[in-house]
Short mmCIF file of N, CA, C and O in Angstrom, two decimals:
data_model
loop_
_atom_site.label_atom_id
_atom_site.label_comp_id
_atom_site.label_asym_id
_atom_site.label_seq_id
_atom_site.Cartn_x
_atom_site.Cartn_y
_atom_site.Cartn_z
N MET A 1 18.91 73.40 -40.30
CA MET A 1 18.86 72.62 -38.79
C MET A 1 19.97 71.24 -39.47
O MET A 1 20.83 71.01 -41.16
N ASP A 2 20.34 71.10 -38.33
CA ASP A 2 21.22 70.28 -39.02
C ASP A 2 21.32 68.41 -38.30
O ASP A 2 20.03 68.11 -38.42
N ASP A 3 22.90 68.72 -39.21
CA ASP A 3 22.59 66.78 -39.60
C ASP A 3 22.26 66.49 -38.36
O ASP A 3 20.97 65.08 -38.42
N TRP A 4 22.43 66.12 -37.05
CA TRP A 4 22.47 65.29 -35.88
C TRP A 4 20.13 65.64 -35.49
O TRP A 4 19.93 64.68 -35.30
N GLU A 5 20.56 67.11 -35.84
CA GLU A 5 18.71 67.43 -35.17
C GLU A 5 18.48 66.84 -36.42
O GLU A 5 16.87 65.69 -36.31
N HIS A 6 18.07 66.66 -37.00
CA HIS A 6 17.08 65.27 -38.92
C HIS A 6 17.12 64.60 -37.88
O HIS A 6 16.15 64.00 -38.69
N ASP A 7 18.43 64.00 -37.75
CA ASP A 7 18.57 62.24 -37.73
C ASP A 7 17.62 61.96 -36.37
O ASP A 7 17.54 61.07 -36.10
N MET A 8 18.07 62.87 -35.19
CA MET A 8 17.28 62.33 -34.71
C MET A 8 16.35 63.03 -33.63
O MET A 8 14.84 61.54 -33.70
N GLY A 9 16.07 64.17 -34.99
CA GLY A 9 14.69 63.56 -35.32
C GLY A 9 13.18 62.42 -35.68
O GLY A 9 11.62 62.25 -34.60
N GLU A 10 13.94 62.32 -36.85
CA GLU A 10 14.05 60.76 -37.33
C GLU A 10 13.30 59.67 -35.96
O GLU A 10 12.70 58.59 -36.47
N LEU A 11 14.61 59.69 -35.48
CA LEU A 11 13.81 58.72 -34.77
C LEU A 11 13.10 59.03 -33.58
O LEU A 11 12.49 57.82 -33.53
N VAL A 12 13.54 59.42 -33.33
CA VAL A 12 12.44 59.84 -32.52
C VAL A 12 10.80 60.27 -32.56
O VAL A 12 10.29 58.94 -32.71
N ARG A 13 10.75 60.58 -34.52
CA ARG A 13 9.33 60.19 -34.60
C ARG A 13 9.13 58.41 -35.36
O ARG A 13 8.68 58.33 -35.01
N THR A 14 10.41 57.86 -36.22
CA THR A 14 10.34 56.46 -36.48
C THR A 14 10.69 55.23 -35.11
O THR A 14 9.11 54.74 -35.26
N ARG A 15 10.50 55.31 -33.38
CA ARG A 15 11.30 54.48 -33.21
C ARG A 15 11.01 54.38 -31.40
O ARG A 15 11.55 54.25 -30.61
N HIS A 16 10.20 56.55 -31.50
CA HIS A 16 9.92 56.84 -29.79
C HIS A 16 9.16 55.71 -28.45
O HIS A 16 9.38 54.71 -27.99
N ARG A 17 8.52 54.57 -29.04
CA ARG A 17 7.37 54.07 -28.34
C ARG A 17 9.07 53.06 -27.96
O ARG A 17 8.35 52.64 -27.15
N ALA A 18 8.88 51.86 -29.21
CA ALA A 18 10.23 51.10 -29.04
C ALA A 18 10.95 50.75 -28.55
O ALA A 18 11.25 50.73 -27.43
N LEU A 19 11.27 52.49 -28.50
CA LEU A 19 12.72 52.40 -26.86
C LEU A 19 12.11 53.12 -25.86
O LEU A 19 12.70 52.63 -24.81
N LEU A 20 11.10 53.07 -25.33
CA LEU A 20 10.08 54.01 -24.62
C LEU A 20 9.44 52.26 -24.10
O LEU A 20 9.20 52.55 -22.50
N GLY A 21 8.96 51.77 -24.65
CA GLY A 21 8.71 49.90 -24.33
C GLY A 21 10.67 48.97 -24.05
O GLY A 21 9.94 48.84 -22.71
N TYR A 22 11.58 49.89 -24.28
CA TYR A 22 12.47 48.09 -23.91
C TYR A 22 12.68 49.41 -22.44
O TYR A 22 13.19 49.17 -21.65
N ALA A 23 13.16 50.45 -22.53
CA ALA A 23 13.37 51.67 -21.01
C ALA A 23 11.96 51.52 -20.13
O ALA A 23 12.16 51.44 -18.62
N HIS A 24 10.66 51.21 -20.24
CA HIS A 24 9.82 50.59 -19.38
C HIS A 24 10.45 49.30 -18.93
O HIS A 24 10.34 49.35 -18.05
N LEU A 25 10.38 48.32 -19.81
CA LEU A 25 10.88 47.53 -19.56
C LEU A 25 11.70 46.93 -18.28
O LEU A 25 11.94 47.03 -17.78
N LEU A 26 12.51 47.81 -18.77
CA LEU A 26 13.78 47.87 -17.63
C LEU A 26 14.02 48.76 -16.39
O LEU A 26 13.51 48.34 -15.24
N SER A 27 12.57 50.34 -16.33
CA SER A 27 12.04 51.05 -15.48
C SER A 27 11.45 49.67 -14.34
O SER A 27 11.28 50.14 -13.18
N GLY A 28 10.42 50.02 -14.78
CA GLY A 28 9.26 49.40 -13.49
C GLY A 28 8.07 50.22 -14.76
O GLY A 28 6.85 50.07 -14.01
N ASN A 29 7.78 51.70 -14.47
CA ASN A 29 7.07 52.37 -15.18
C ASN A 29 7.42 53.23 -15.73
O ASN A 29 8.31 53.60 -16.08
N VAL A 30 6.58 53.65 -16.46
CA VAL A 30 5.70 55.16 -17.83
C VAL A 30 6.68 55.90 -17.44
O VAL A 30 7.69 56.81 -17.93
N ARG A 31 6.95 57.16 -15.74
CA ARG A 31 7.84 57.77 -16.06
C ARG A 31 9.16 57.69 -15.88
O ARG A 31 9.72 58.43 -16.90
N ASP A 32 9.40 56.91 -15.15
CA ASP A 32 10.90 56.80 -15.96
C ASP A 32 12.06 56.48 -17.03
O ASP A 32 13.01 56.33 -16.65
N ALA A 33 10.88 55.61 -17.74
CA ALA A 33 11.11 55.48 -18.18
C ALA A 33 10.81 56.08 -19.71
O ALA A 33 12.42 56.73 -20.47
N GLU A 34 10.53 57.69 -19.53
CA GLU A 34 10.42 58.65 -19.96
C GLU A 34 12.13 59.22 -19.86
O GLU A 34 12.14 59.45 -20.88
N ASP A 35 12.10 59.47 -18.72
CA ASP A 35 13.29 59.81 -18.54
C ASP A 35 14.20 59.64 -18.44
O ASP A 35 15.52 60.21 -20.04
N LEU A 36 14.15 58.34 -19.06
CA LEU A 36 15.54 57.39 -19.32
C LEU A 36 16.33 57.50 -20.77
O LEU A 36 16.98 57.92 -21.50
N VAL A 37 14.79 57.66 -21.46
CA VAL A 37 15.03 57.83 -22.90
C VAL A 37 14.76 58.90 -23.45
O VAL A 37 16.36 59.77 -24.09
N GLN A 38 14.50 60.74 -22.62
CA GLN A 38 15.50 61.71 -23.44
C GLN A 38 16.33 62.06 -22.20
O GLN A 38 17.24 62.56 -23.82
N ASP A 39 17.35 60.73 -20.86
CA ASP A 39 18.05 61.19 -20.64
C ASP A 39 19.69 60.89 -22.14
O ASP A 39 20.36 61.43 -22.31
N ALA A 40 18.95 59.65 -22.56
CA ALA A 40 19.64 58.88 -23.27
C ALA A 40 19.89 59.86 -24.83
O ALA A 40 21.10 59.27 -25.57
N LEU A 41 18.63 59.77 -25.80
CA LEU A 41 18.89 60.84 -26.88
C LEU A 41 19.81 62.50 -26.43
O LEU A 41 20.29 62.36 -27.03
N VAL A 42 19.40 62.96 -24.68
CA VAL A 42 20.23 64.62 -25.46
C VAL A 42 21.80 63.69 -24.85
O VAL A 42 22.58 64.00 -25.45
N LYS A 43 21.70 62.99 -24.61
CA LYS A 43 24.22 62.12 -23.79
C LYS A 43 23.85 61.80 -25.66
O LYS A 43 25.14 62.29 -25.88
N VAL A 44 24.03 61.03 -26.30
CA VAL A 44 24.74 60.03 -27.61
C VAL A 44 23.36 62.10 -28.61
O VAL A 44 25.18 61.56 -29.18
N PHE A 45 23.11 62.22 -28.96
CA PHE A 45 23.64 63.38 -29.95
C PHE A 45 23.15 64.57 -29.46
O PHE A 45 23.96 65.01 -29.53
N SER A 46 24.35 65.54 -27.00
CA SER A 46 25.28 65.74 -27.08
C SER A 46 26.53 66.01 -27.32
O SER A 46 26.52 66.71 -27.41
N ARG A 47 26.64 64.55 -27.57
CA ARG A 47 28.55 64.75 -27.90
C ARG A 47 29.26 66.02 -29.87
O ARG A 47 27.99 65.39 -30.24
N LYS A 48 30.29 65.35 -29.28
CA LYS A 48 30.24 66.63 -30.74
C LYS A 48 31.05 65.36 -32.24
O LYS A 48 30.04 66.42 -32.67
N SER A 49 30.44 64.00 -31.90
CA SER A 49 30.85 63.22 -33.33
C SER A 49 29.51 62.18 -32.95
O SER A 49 28.95 61.64 -32.37
N ALA A 50 28.05 63.39 -33.06
CA ALA A 50 26.08 62.06 -32.99
C ALA A 50 26.99 60.25 -33.73
O ALA A 50 27.50 60.57 -34.98
N PRO A 51 26.31 60.12 -33.55
CA PRO A 51 26.26 58.82 -34.62
C PRO A 51 25.48 58.81 -36.10
O PRO A 51 24.64 59.58 -35.82
N GLN A 52 26.53 57.87 -37.37
CA GLN A 52 25.61 57.66 -38.16
C GLN A 52 24.05 57.33 -37.98
O GLN A 52 23.66 57.08 -36.74
N PRO A 53 23.81 58.02 -38.60
CA PRO A 53 21.84 57.40 -38.40
C PRO A 53 21.15 56.05 -38.71
O PRO A 53 20.85 55.52 -37.62
N HIS A 54 22.01 54.90 -39.33
CA HIS A 54 21.94 53.10 -38.94
C HIS A 54 22.38 53.51 -37.92
O HIS A 54 21.69 52.05 -37.77
N ALA A 55 22.84 54.08 -36.52
CA ALA A 55 22.77 53.44 -36.04
C ALA A 55 22.98 53.84 -35.10
O ALA A 55 23.39 53.61 -33.58
N ALA A 56 21.69 55.18 -35.11
CA ALA A 56 21.34 55.71 -34.18
C ALA A 56 21.16 55.41 -32.55
O ALA A 56 21.16 55.87 -31.55
N GLU A 57 19.96 53.69 -33.38
CA GLU A 57 18.64 53.42 -32.56
C GLU A 57 19.69 53.03 -31.52
O GLU A 57 19.63 52.77 -30.13
N ALA A 58 20.86 51.77 -31.62
CA ALA A 58 22.02 51.31 -31.23
C ALA A 58 22.32 51.60 -30.53
O ALA A 58 22.12 51.90 -28.66
N TYR A 59 22.71 53.17 -30.52
CA TYR A 59 23.56 54.18 -29.49
C TYR A 59 22.53 54.92 -28.00
O TYR A 59 23.45 54.28 -27.10
N VAL A 60 21.24 54.83 -28.99
CA VAL A 60 20.76 55.20 -28.02
C VAL A 60 20.07 54.36 -26.52
O VAL A 60 19.14 53.60 -25.50
N ARG A 61 19.91 53.17 -27.62
CA ARG A 61 19.56 51.95 -25.68
C ARG A 61 20.67 51.81 -25.39
O ARG A 61 20.22 51.04 -24.46
N ARG A 62 21.78 51.34 -25.79
CA ARG A 62 22.79 51.56 -25.22
C ARG A 62 23.11 52.09 -23.77
O ARG A 62 22.86 52.25 -22.81
N ALA A 63 22.38 53.88 -24.71
CA ALA A 63 23.12 54.57 -23.18
C ALA A 63 21.27 54.51 -22.33
O ALA A 63 22.14 55.65 -21.49
N ILE A 64 20.14 54.85 -22.26
CA ILE A 64 19.45 53.63 -21.89
C ILE A 64 19.34 52.72 -21.16
O ILE A 64 19.96 53.17 -19.56
N TYR A 65 20.55 51.16 -21.81
CA TYR A 65 20.11 50.60 -21.05
C TYR A 65 21.79 51.19 -19.77
O TYR A 65 22.38 50.73 -18.08
N THR A 66 22.46 52.14 -19.41
CA THR A 66 24.11 51.65 -19.53
C THR A 66 23.07 53.45 -18.06
O THR A 66 23.93 53.43 -16.89
N ILE A 67 22.26 54.22 -18.30
CA ILE A 67 21.99 54.99 -17.47
C ILE A 67 21.14 54.68 -16.91
O ILE A 67 21.14 54.63 -15.07
N TYR A 68 19.62 53.12 -16.78
CA TYR A 68 19.89 53.01 -15.69
C TYR A 68 20.42 51.78 -15.31
O TYR A 68 19.93 52.17 -13.29
N LEU A 69 21.30 51.42 -15.26
CA LEU A 69 22.63 50.51 -14.26
C LEU A 69 22.61 51.70 -13.23
O LEU A 69 23.07 51.40 -12.62
N ASP A 70 23.33 52.93 -13.93
CA ASP A 70 24.25 54.12 -12.82
C ASP A 70 22.81 53.64 -11.97
O ASP A 70 22.68 54.60 -11.46
N LEU A 71 21.76 54.89 -12.22
CA LEU A 71 20.87 55.44 -11.39
C LEU A 71 20.29 53.80 -10.18
O LEU A 71 19.94 53.53 -8.87
N TYR A 72 20.08 52.66 -11.28
CA TYR A 72 20.31 51.17 -9.96
C TYR A 72 21.42 50.68 -8.85
O TYR A 72 20.99 51.04 -8.21
N ARG A 73 22.68 51.63 -9.78
CA ARG A 73 23.76 51.04 -8.58
C ARG A 73 23.48 51.87 -7.43
O ARG A 73 23.36 52.59 -6.06
N ARG A 74 23.36 53.63 -7.91
CA ARG A 74 23.22 54.57 -6.60
C ARG A 74 21.59 54.33 -5.98
O ARG A 74 22.99 54.34 -4.55
N ARG A 75 20.73 53.22 -6.06
CA ARG A 75 20.03 54.00 -5.13
C ARG A 75 20.04 53.17 -5.04
O ARG A 75 20.31 51.94 -3.38
N THR A 76 21.18 51.76 -4.54
CA THR A 76 21.48 50.18 -3.79
C THR A 76 21.81 50.77 -3.11
O THR A 76 22.20 49.99 -1.87
N ARG A 77 23.19 51.78 -3.46
CA ARG A 77 24.76 52.10 -2.82
C ARG A 77 23.22 52.70 -1.22
O ARG A 77 24.21 52.39 0.01
N TRP A 78 22.87 53.58 -1.37
CA TRP A 78 22.32 54.64 -0.63
C TRP A 78 21.21 53.93 0.40
O TRP A 78 21.44 54.36 1.45
N SER A 79 20.87 53.21 -0.06
CA SER A 79 19.80 51.55 0.43
C SER A 79 20.70 51.62 1.04
O SER A 79 20.71 51.00 2.23
N ARG A 80 21.71 51.14 0.90
CA ARG A 80 22.33 50.62 2.06
C ARG A 80 23.16 51.63 3.01
O ARG A 80 22.94 50.78 4.38
N VAL A 81 23.37 52.54 2.01
CA VAL A 81 24.20 53.70 3.19
C VAL A 81 23.37 54.22 4.83
O VAL A 81 23.58 54.48 5.99
N ARG A 82 21.53 54.38 3.39
CA ARG A 82 20.73 54.62 5.08
C ARG A 82 20.54 53.17 6.29
O ARG A 82 19.73 53.28 7.10
N GLY A 83 20.92 52.19 4.90
CA GLY A 83 20.13 51.05 7.09
C GLY A 83 21.31 50.60 7.24
O GLY A 83 20.97 50.01 8.28
N CYS A 84 22.07 50.96 7.79
CA CYS A 84 23.06 50.94 8.17
C CYS A 84 23.09 52.10 9.64
O CYS A 84 22.54 53.49 9.82
N ASP A 85 23.38 51.55 10.42
CA ASP A 85 23.72 52.28 12.27
C ASP A 85 25.08 52.33 12.83
O ASP A 85 25.77 51.84 13.10
N PHE A 86 25.04 53.67 12.26
CA PHE A 86 26.59 54.53 12.73
C PHE A 86 27.16 55.43 14.03
O PHE A 86 27.22 55.84 14.98
N SER A 87 25.84 54.75 14.91
CA SER A 87 25.70 55.05 16.46
C SER A 87 26.99 54.27 16.87
O SER A 87 27.67 53.53 16.78
#
């Protein structure tokens, strides 16, 4: 097992509930929160250089926030486009 796999597994085992709670606070529902956590873990641990174990949670939390903001902005932009009358 690679070091990053061990580090990610340890993070998920020990901090998953806290990460899920943070994502739920942002998104407002459990399903979106689960998706945010999973997407953030993939984003952080799929890079060539995974973060150091002591900093991994901070990187994942930042990724959750960034992914949430991107989704929020995209939804807001599309809702404005849908509301426009092009006729």
